[in-house]
């Protein structure tokens, strides 16, 4: 923990250029927090009181739809900030989605007062905040485009390739994949059955083994 507290600012490229006085204010006004895997970091209706800059781990940000489905919006990885938190802090609004720690997470928590002061008085910090914000907004528009316009078999093939480890295994249930792609579990099950019929995958308990990576890659390239 100590080594994270000492040099965490330099883990974020956009903050490395902060002058010594602003850097000191940011460090003294923030605190390092850690939560175990599975912790709900924030939830709908909760106020955004701290901007979290992730030092270790991954946070999954998802929205619970009116139909009862959890739709993955994005993941926050080490070296990144949460755009939803940024938006809520700037607009003084409560969260409309939830963030779940997928792994053990360590982050620098910047309280609203410190955040507001730095955004107002430091052009470097302000640029860091809005650059991250704009990049994530672009990602969200891509997600919307995928959900509305791209075929589910193509999206699932792409996600399997993305999630597979070096041995070709994807550790995810049908329900998890449905949440990843914003669809129903039954749709995922049907599509995986077709992939299995084509010899591209093998379905195991709680995981999927890729047998025909070339076929999946060709499907993704076909659109």
PDB file of C-alpha atoms in Angstrom:
ATOM      1  CA  UNK A   1       0.000   0.000   0.000  1.00  0.00           C
ATOM      2  CA  UNK A   2       2.804   2.452   0.860  1.00  0.00           C
ATOM      3  CA  UNK A   3       4.409   2.303  -2.559  1.00  0.00           C
ATOM      4  CA  UNK A   4       1.010   3.082  -4.133  1.00  0.00           C
ATOM      5  CA  UNK A   5       0.477   6.049  -1.826  1.00  0.00           C
ATOM      6  CA  UNK A   6       3.918   7.450  -2.603  1.00  0.00           C
ATOM      7  CA  UNK A   7       3.840   7.531  -6.396  1.00  0.00           C
ATOM      8  CA  UNK A   8       0.252   7.048  -7.509  1.00  0.00           C
ATOM      9  CA  UNK A   9       0.023  10.365  -9.377  1.00  0.00           C
ATOM     10  CA  UNK A  10       2.729   9.271 -11.817  1.00  0.00           C
ATOM     11  CA  UNK A  11       0.652   6.226 -12.767  1.00  0.00           C
ATOM     12  CA  UNK A  12      -1.614   8.578 -14.757  1.00  0.00           C
ATOM     13  CA  UNK A  13       0.107  10.024 -17.785  1.00  0.00           C
ATOM     14  CA  UNK A  14      -2.112  13.083 -17.857  1.00  0.00           C
ATOM     15  CA  UNK A  15      -1.168  14.027 -14.296  1.00  0.00           C
ATOM     16  CA  UNK A  16       2.603  13.687 -14.513  1.00  0.00           C
ATOM     17  CA  UNK A  17       2.980  17.301 -15.607  1.00  0.00           C
ATOM     18  CA  UNK A  18       1.271  18.745 -12.537  1.00  0.00           C
ATOM     19  CA  UNK A  19       3.402  21.441 -10.857  1.00  0.00           C
ATOM     20  CA  UNK A  20       4.750  20.655  -7.393  1.00  0.00           C
ATOM     21  CA  UNK A  21       2.181  22.734  -5.490  1.00  0.00           C
ATOM     22  CA  UNK A  22      -0.841  21.240  -7.284  1.00  0.00           C
ATOM     23  CA  UNK A  23       0.657  17.776  -6.950  1.00  0.00           C
ATOM     24  CA  UNK A  24       1.047  18.306  -3.210  1.00  0.00           C
ATOM     25  CA  UNK A  25      -2.566  19.509  -2.898  1.00  0.00           C
ATOM     26  CA  UNK A  26      -3.833  16.493  -4.833  1.00  0.00           C
ATOM     27  CA  UNK A  27      -1.813  14.030  -2.771  1.00  0.00           C
ATOM     28  CA  UNK A  28      -2.676  15.551   0.605  1.00  0.00           C
ATOM     29  CA  UNK A  29      -6.355  15.967  -0.285  1.00  0.00           C
ATOM     30  CA  UNK A  30      -6.806  12.370  -1.506  1.00  0.00           C
ATOM     31  CA  UNK A  31      -6.725   8.983   0.164  1.00  0.00           C
ATOM     32  CA  UNK A  32      -5.920   5.465  -0.973  1.00  0.00           C
ATOM     33  CA  UNK A  33      -8.805   3.006  -0.615  1.00  0.00           C
ATOM     34  CA  UNK A  34      -9.001  -0.752  -1.191  1.00  0.00           C
ATOM     35  CA  UNK A  35     -12.025  -3.033  -1.583  1.00  0.00           C
ATOM     36  CA  UNK A  36     -12.265  -6.798  -2.171  1.00  0.00           C
ATOM     37  CA  UNK A  37     -13.622  -8.402  -5.322  1.00  0.00           C
ATOM     38  CA  UNK A  38     -17.418  -8.355  -5.507  1.00  0.00           C
ATOM     39  CA  UNK A  39     -17.804  -5.049  -3.658  1.00  0.00           C
ATOM     40  CA  UNK A  40     -20.443  -2.660  -5.006  1.00  0.00           C
ATOM     41  CA  UNK A  41     -18.388   0.501  -5.448  1.00  0.00           C
ATOM     42  CA  UNK A  42     -21.432   2.636  -6.274  1.00  0.00           C
ATOM     43  CA  UNK A  43     -25.107   2.077  -7.093  1.00  0.00           C
ATOM     44  CA  UNK A  44     -28.091   3.897  -8.629  1.00  0.00           C
ATOM     45  CA  UNK A  45     -29.340   6.778  -6.484  1.00  0.00           C
ATOM     46  CA  UNK A  46     -26.059   7.165  -4.601  1.00  0.00           C
ATOM     47  CA  UNK A  47     -24.335  10.545  -4.660  1.00  0.00           C
ATOM     48  CA  UNK A  48     -20.925  10.805  -6.324  1.00  0.00           C
ATOM     49  CA  UNK A  49     -18.698  12.167  -3.569  1.00  0.00           C
ATOM     50  CA  UNK A  50     -15.269  11.000  -4.752  1.00  0.00           C
ATOM     51  CA  UNK A  51     -13.562  10.617  -8.112  1.00  0.00           C
ATOM     52  CA  UNK A  52     -11.819   7.236  -8.074  1.00  0.00           C
ATOM     53  CA  UNK A  53      -8.600   6.816 -10.035  1.00  0.00           C
ATOM     54  CA  UNK A  54      -7.857   3.094 -10.252  1.00  0.00           C
ATOM     55  CA  UNK A  55      -4.380   1.966  -9.242  1.00  0.00           C
ATOM     56  CA  UNK A  56      -5.006  -1.775  -9.233  1.00  0.00           C
ATOM     57  CA  UNK A  57      -7.884  -4.000 -10.328  1.00  0.00           C
ATOM     58  CA  UNK A  58     -10.973  -3.668 -12.514  1.00  0.00           C
ATOM     59  CA  UNK A  59     -14.418  -2.161 -11.927  1.00  0.00           C
ATOM     60  CA  UNK A  60     -17.365  -3.242 -14.059  1.00  0.00           C
ATOM     61  CA  UNK A  61     -19.917  -0.480 -14.704  1.00  0.00           C
ATOM     62  CA  UNK A  62     -23.350  -1.793 -15.669  1.00  0.00           C
ATOM     63  CA  UNK A  63     -26.924  -0.621 -16.027  1.00  0.00           C
ATOM     64  CA  UNK A  64     -29.958  -2.617 -14.887  1.00  0.00           C
ATOM     65  CA  UNK A  65     -32.567  -2.235 -17.627  1.00  0.00           C
ATOM     66  CA  UNK A  66     -36.330  -2.072 -17.214  1.00  0.00           C
ATOM     67  CA  UNK A  67     -36.551  -5.597 -18.661  1.00  0.00           C
ATOM     68  CA  UNK A  68     -34.426  -6.960 -15.817  1.00  0.00           C
ATOM     69  CA  UNK A  69     -31.176  -7.353 -17.756  1.00  0.00           C
ATOM     70  CA  UNK A  70     -27.785  -6.110 -16.653  1.00  0.00           C
ATOM     71  CA  UNK A  71     -26.060  -4.347 -19.544  1.00  0.00           C
ATOM     72  CA  UNK A  72     -22.296  -3.860 -19.396  1.00  0.00           C
ATOM     73  CA  UNK A  73     -21.444  -0.238 -20.165  1.00  0.00           C
ATOM     74  CA  UNK A  74     -17.664  -0.390 -19.755  1.00  0.00           C
ATOM     75  CA  UNK A  75     -14.851  -1.483 -17.482  1.00  0.00           C
ATOM     76  CA  UNK A  76     -12.474   0.775 -15.594  1.00  0.00           C
ATOM     77  CA  UNK A  77      -8.929  -0.595 -15.441  1.00  0.00           C
ATOM     78  CA  UNK A  78      -5.815   0.456 -13.543  1.00  0.00           C
ATOM     79  CA  UNK A  79      -4.649   3.842 -14.807  1.00  0.00           C
ATOM     80  CA  UNK A  80      -8.176   4.996 -15.659  1.00  0.00           C
ATOM     81  CA  UNK A  81     -11.009   6.969 -14.071  1.00  0.00           C
ATOM     82  CA  UNK A  82     -14.770   6.354 -14.188  1.00  0.00           C
ATOM     83  CA  UNK A  83     -16.567   8.610 -16.679  1.00  0.00           C
ATOM     84  CA  UNK A  84     -19.937   8.110 -14.963  1.00  0.00           C
ATOM     85  CA  UNK A  85     -18.472   9.359 -11.691  1.00  0.00           C
ATOM     86  CA  UNK A  86     -16.964  12.318 -13.518  1.00  0.00           C
ATOM     87  CA  UNK A  87     -20.308  13.156 -15.143  1.00  0.00           C
ATOM     88  CA  UNK A  88     -22.190  12.877 -11.850  1.00  0.00           C
ATOM     89  CA  UNK A  89     -19.686  15.092 -10.032  1.00  0.00           C
ATOM     90  CA  UNK A  90     -19.743  17.744 -12.738  1.00  0.00           C
ATOM     91  CA  UNK A  91     -23.552  17.771 -12.930  1.00  0.00           C
ATOM     92  CA  UNK A  92     -24.193  17.256  -9.196  1.00  0.00           C
ATOM     93  CA  UNK A  93     -26.363  14.236  -9.995  1.00  0.00           C
ATOM     94  CA  UNK A  94     -26.659  10.796  -8.448  1.00  0.00           C
ATOM     95  CA  UNK A  95     -25.469   7.605 -10.084  1.00  0.00           C
ATOM     96  CA  UNK A  96     -27.789   5.957 -12.601  1.00  0.00           C
ATOM     97  CA  UNK A  97     -25.777   2.713 -12.876  1.00  0.00           C
ATOM     98  CA  UNK A  98     -23.720   0.494 -10.601  1.00  0.00           C
ATOM     99  CA  UNK A  99     -20.023  -0.260 -10.352  1.00  0.00           C
ATOM    100  CA  UNK A 100     -18.856  -3.678  -9.182  1.00  0.00           C
ATOM    101  CA  UNK A 101     -15.266  -4.561  -8.293  1.00  0.00           C
ATOM    102  CA  UNK A 102     -14.504  -7.545 -10.526  1.00  0.00           C
ATOM    103  CA  UNK A 103     -11.170  -8.026  -8.750  1.00  0.00           C
ATOM    104  CA  UNK A 104      -9.638  -6.632  -5.605  1.00  0.00           C
ATOM    105  CA  UNK A 105      -9.375  -2.898  -6.262  1.00  0.00           C
ATOM    106  CA  UNK A 106      -7.084  -0.162  -4.995  1.00  0.00           C
ATOM    107  CA  UNK A 107      -7.819   3.433  -5.976  1.00  0.00           C
ATOM    108  CA  UNK A 108      -7.034   7.027  -5.158  1.00  0.00           C
ATOM    109  CA  UNK A 109     -10.213   8.732  -3.935  1.00  0.00           C
ATOM    110  CA  UNK A 110     -10.393  12.459  -4.697  1.00  0.00           C
ATOM    111  CA  UNK A 111     -13.163  14.173  -2.660  1.00  0.00           C
ATOM    112  CA  UNK A 112     -15.581  16.516  -4.401  1.00  0.00           C
ATOM    113  CA  UNK A 113     -14.086  19.642  -2.798  1.00  0.00           C
ATOM    114  CA  UNK A 114     -10.584  18.804  -4.005  1.00  0.00           C
ATOM    115  CA  UNK A 115     -11.942  17.753  -7.418  1.00  0.00           C
ATOM    116  CA  UNK A 116     -13.838  21.042  -7.855  1.00  0.00           C
ATOM    117  CA  UNK A 117     -10.811  23.128  -6.855  1.00  0.00           C
ATOM    118  CA  UNK A 118      -8.460  21.321  -9.207  1.00  0.00           C
ATOM    119  CA  UNK A 119     -10.868  21.467 -12.154  1.00  0.00           C
ATOM    120  CA  UNK A 120     -11.259  25.213 -11.575  1.00  0.00           C
ATOM    121  CA  UNK A 121      -7.596  26.102 -11.054  1.00  0.00           C
ATOM    122  CA  UNK A 122      -5.424  23.501 -12.819  1.00  0.00           C
ATOM    123  CA  UNK A 123      -5.529  23.334 -16.611  1.00  0.00           C
ATOM    124  CA  UNK A 124      -3.529  20.088 -16.537  1.00  0.00           C
ATOM    125  CA  UNK A 125      -5.969  18.363 -14.186  1.00  0.00           C
ATOM    126  CA  UNK A 126      -8.930  19.761 -16.143  1.00  0.00           C
ATOM    127  CA  UNK A 127      -7.501  18.430 -19.411  1.00  0.00           C
ATOM    128  CA  UNK A 128      -6.901  15.035 -17.768  1.00  0.00           C
ATOM    129  CA  UNK A 129     -10.533  14.841 -16.635  1.00  0.00           C
ATOM    130  CA  UNK A 130     -12.097  15.888 -19.928  1.00  0.00           C
ATOM    131  CA  UNK A 131      -9.780  13.824 -22.112  1.00  0.00           C
ATOM    132  CA  UNK A 132     -10.744  10.681 -20.223  1.00  0.00           C
ATOM    133  CA  UNK A 133     -14.384  11.756 -20.380  1.00  0.00           C
ATOM    134  CA  UNK A 134     -14.374  12.274 -24.155  1.00  0.00           C
ATOM    135  CA  UNK A 135     -12.642   8.954 -24.825  1.00  0.00           C
ATOM    136  CA  UNK A 136     -15.203   7.022 -22.798  1.00  0.00           C
ATOM    137  CA  UNK A 137     -18.134   8.824 -24.403  1.00  0.00           C
ATOM    138  CA  UNK A 138     -16.789   7.678 -27.782  1.00  0.00           C
ATOM    139  CA  UNK A 139     -16.658   4.115 -26.437  1.00  0.00           C
ATOM    140  CA  UNK A 140     -20.278   4.378 -25.282  1.00  0.00           C
ATOM    141  CA  UNK A 141     -21.430   5.537 -28.720  1.00  0.00           C
ATOM    142  CA  UNK A 142     -19.631   2.524 -30.187  1.00  0.00           C
ATOM    143  CA  UNK A 143     -21.469   0.287 -27.708  1.00  0.00           C
ATOM    144  CA  UNK A 144     -24.822   1.785 -28.734  1.00  0.00           C
ATOM    145  CA  UNK A 145     -23.956   1.264 -32.398  1.00  0.00           C
ATOM    146  CA  UNK A 146     -23.021  -2.369 -31.732  1.00  0.00           C
ATOM    147  CA  UNK A 147     -26.220  -3.103 -29.792  1.00  0.00           C
ATOM    148  CA  UNK A 148     -28.492  -1.489 -32.370  1.00  0.00           C
ATOM    149  CA  UNK A 149     -26.842  -2.416 -35.647  1.00  0.00           C
ATOM    150  CA  UNK A 150     -24.416  -5.320 -35.294  1.00  0.00           C
ATOM    151  CA  UNK A 151     -25.485  -8.965 -35.488  1.00  0.00           C
ATOM    152  CA  UNK A 152     -25.397 -10.875 -32.223  1.00  0.00           C
ATOM    153  CA  UNK A 153     -23.312 -13.750 -33.588  1.00  0.00           C
ATOM    154  CA  UNK A 154     -20.632 -11.292 -34.676  1.00  0.00           C
ATOM    155  CA  UNK A 155     -20.678  -9.480 -31.329  1.00  0.00           C
ATOM    156  CA  UNK A 156     -20.469 -12.748 -29.388  1.00  0.00           C
ATOM    157  CA  UNK A 157     -17.615 -14.050 -31.531  1.00  0.00           C
ATOM    158  CA  UNK A 158     -15.721 -10.810 -30.985  1.00  0.00           C
ATOM    159  CA  UNK A 159     -16.274 -10.914 -27.229  1.00  0.00           C
ATOM    160  CA  UNK A 160     -15.177 -14.557 -26.964  1.00  0.00           C
ATOM    161  CA  UNK A 161     -11.947 -13.720 -28.770  1.00  0.00           C
ATOM    162  CA  UNK A 162     -11.440 -10.740 -26.473  1.00  0.00           C
ATOM    163  CA  UNK A 163     -12.073 -12.679 -23.247  1.00  0.00           C
ATOM    164  CA  UNK A 164     -10.161 -15.860 -24.090  1.00  0.00           C
ATOM    165  CA  UNK A 165      -6.970 -16.482 -22.138  1.00  0.00           C
ATOM    166  CA  UNK A 166      -3.705 -17.740 -23.623  1.00  0.00           C
ATOM    167  CA  UNK A 167      -4.981 -21.342 -23.504  1.00  0.00           C
ATOM    168  CA  UNK A 168      -8.172 -20.426 -25.354  1.00  0.00           C
ATOM    169  CA  UNK A 169     -10.559 -20.626 -22.399  1.00  0.00           C
ATOM    170  CA  UNK A 170     -13.276 -18.087 -21.612  1.00  0.00           C
ATOM    171  CA  UNK A 171     -14.292 -18.259 -17.948  1.00  0.00           C
ATOM    172  CA  UNK A 172     -17.872 -17.008 -18.209  1.00  0.00           C
ATOM    173  CA  UNK A 173     -21.371 -18.420 -17.970  1.00  0.00           C
ATOM    174  CA  UNK A 174     -24.120 -17.809 -20.526  1.00  0.00           C
ATOM    175  CA  UNK A 175     -25.673 -15.309 -18.111  1.00  0.00           C
ATOM    176  CA  UNK A 176     -22.421 -13.376 -17.798  1.00  0.00           C
ATOM    177  CA  UNK A 177     -21.999 -13.232 -21.577  1.00  0.00           C
ATOM    178  CA  UNK A 178     -25.599 -12.049 -21.921  1.00  0.00           C
ATOM    179  CA  UNK A 179     -24.832  -9.225 -19.493  1.00  0.00           C
ATOM    180  CA  UNK A 180     -21.637  -8.410 -21.387  1.00  0.00           C
ATOM    181  CA  UNK A 181     -23.574  -7.987 -24.618  1.00  0.00           C
ATOM    182  CA  UNK A 182     -26.880  -6.609 -23.349  1.00  0.00           C
ATOM    183  CA  UNK A 183     -29.074  -9.465 -24.499  1.00  0.00           C
ATOM    184  CA  UNK A 184     -30.992 -12.431 -23.101  1.00  0.00           C
ATOM    185  CA  UNK A 185     -29.277 -15.583 -21.871  1.00  0.00           C
ATOM    186  CA  UNK A 186     -31.406 -17.650 -24.268  1.00  0.00           C
ATOM    187  CA  UNK A 187     -29.988 -15.718 -27.230  1.00  0.00           C
ATOM    188  CA  UNK A 188     -26.432 -16.422 -26.056  1.00  0.00           C
ATOM    189  CA  UNK A 189     -27.233 -20.110 -25.559  1.00  0.00           C
ATOM    190  CA  UNK A 190     -28.647 -20.452 -29.095  1.00  0.00           C
ATOM    191  CA  UNK A 191     -25.703 -18.671 -30.650  1.00  0.00           C
ATOM    192  CA  UNK A 192     -23.160 -20.718 -28.697  1.00  0.00           C
ATOM    193  CA  UNK A 193     -24.941 -23.902 -29.779  1.00  0.00           C
ATOM    194  CA  UNK A 194     -24.469 -22.825 -33.387  1.00  0.00           C
ATOM    195  CA  UNK A 195     -20.779 -22.084 -32.760  1.00  0.00           C
ATOM    196  CA  UNK A 196     -20.485 -25.550 -31.209  1.00  0.00           C
ATOM    197  CA  UNK A 197     -22.176 -27.130 -34.231  1.00  0.00           C
ATOM    198  CA  UNK A 198     -19.598 -25.441 -36.469  1.00  0.00           C
ATOM    199  CA  UNK A 199     -16.789 -26.832 -34.357  1.00  0.00           C
ATOM    200  CA  UNK A 200     -15.587 -23.426 -33.168  1.00  0.00           C
ATOM    201  CA  UNK A 201     -16.109 -23.944 -29.428  1.00  0.00           C
ATOM    202  CA  UNK A 202     -16.541 -26.549 -26.731  1.00  0.00           C
ATOM    203  CA  UNK A 203     -18.943 -25.749 -23.907  1.00  0.00           C
ATOM    204  CA  UNK A 204     -17.815 -26.766 -20.435  1.00  0.00           C
ATOM    205  CA  UNK A 205     -19.188 -26.066 -16.981  1.00  0.00           C
ATOM    206  CA  UNK A 206     -18.806 -22.326 -16.375  1.00  0.00           C
ATOM    207  CA  UNK A 207     -16.381 -21.857 -19.250  1.00  0.00           C
ATOM    208  CA  UNK A 208     -15.979 -22.088 -23.009  1.00  0.00           C
ATOM    209  CA  UNK A 209     -13.001 -23.456 -24.898  1.00  0.00           C
ATOM    210  CA  UNK A 210     -12.175 -21.989 -28.295  1.00  0.00           C
ATOM    211  CA  UNK A 211     -11.457 -24.765 -30.801  1.00  0.00           C
ATOM    212  CA  UNK A 212     -11.803 -22.835 -34.049  1.00  0.00           C
ATOM    213  CA  UNK A 213     -10.399 -19.365 -33.460  1.00  0.00           C
ATOM    214  CA  UNK A 214      -9.975 -18.913 -37.216  1.00  0.00           C
ATOM    215  CA  UNK A 215     -13.697 -19.418 -37.813  1.00  0.00           C
ATOM    216  CA  UNK A 216     -14.619 -16.881 -35.140  1.00  0.00           C
ATOM    217  CA  UNK A 217     -12.125 -14.375 -36.518  1.00  0.00           C
ATOM    218  CA  UNK A 218     -13.479 -14.838 -40.032  1.00  0.00           C
ATOM    219  CA  UNK A 219     -17.010 -14.228 -38.789  1.00  0.00           C
ATOM    220  CA  UNK A 220     -15.922 -10.984 -37.114  1.00  0.00           C
ATOM    221  CA  UNK A 221     -14.144  -9.843 -40.299  1.00  0.00           C
ATOM    222  CA  UNK A 222     -17.154 -10.666 -42.468  1.00  0.00           C
ATOM    223  CA  UNK A 223     -19.099  -7.521 -41.511  1.00  0.00           C
TER     224      UNK A 223
END
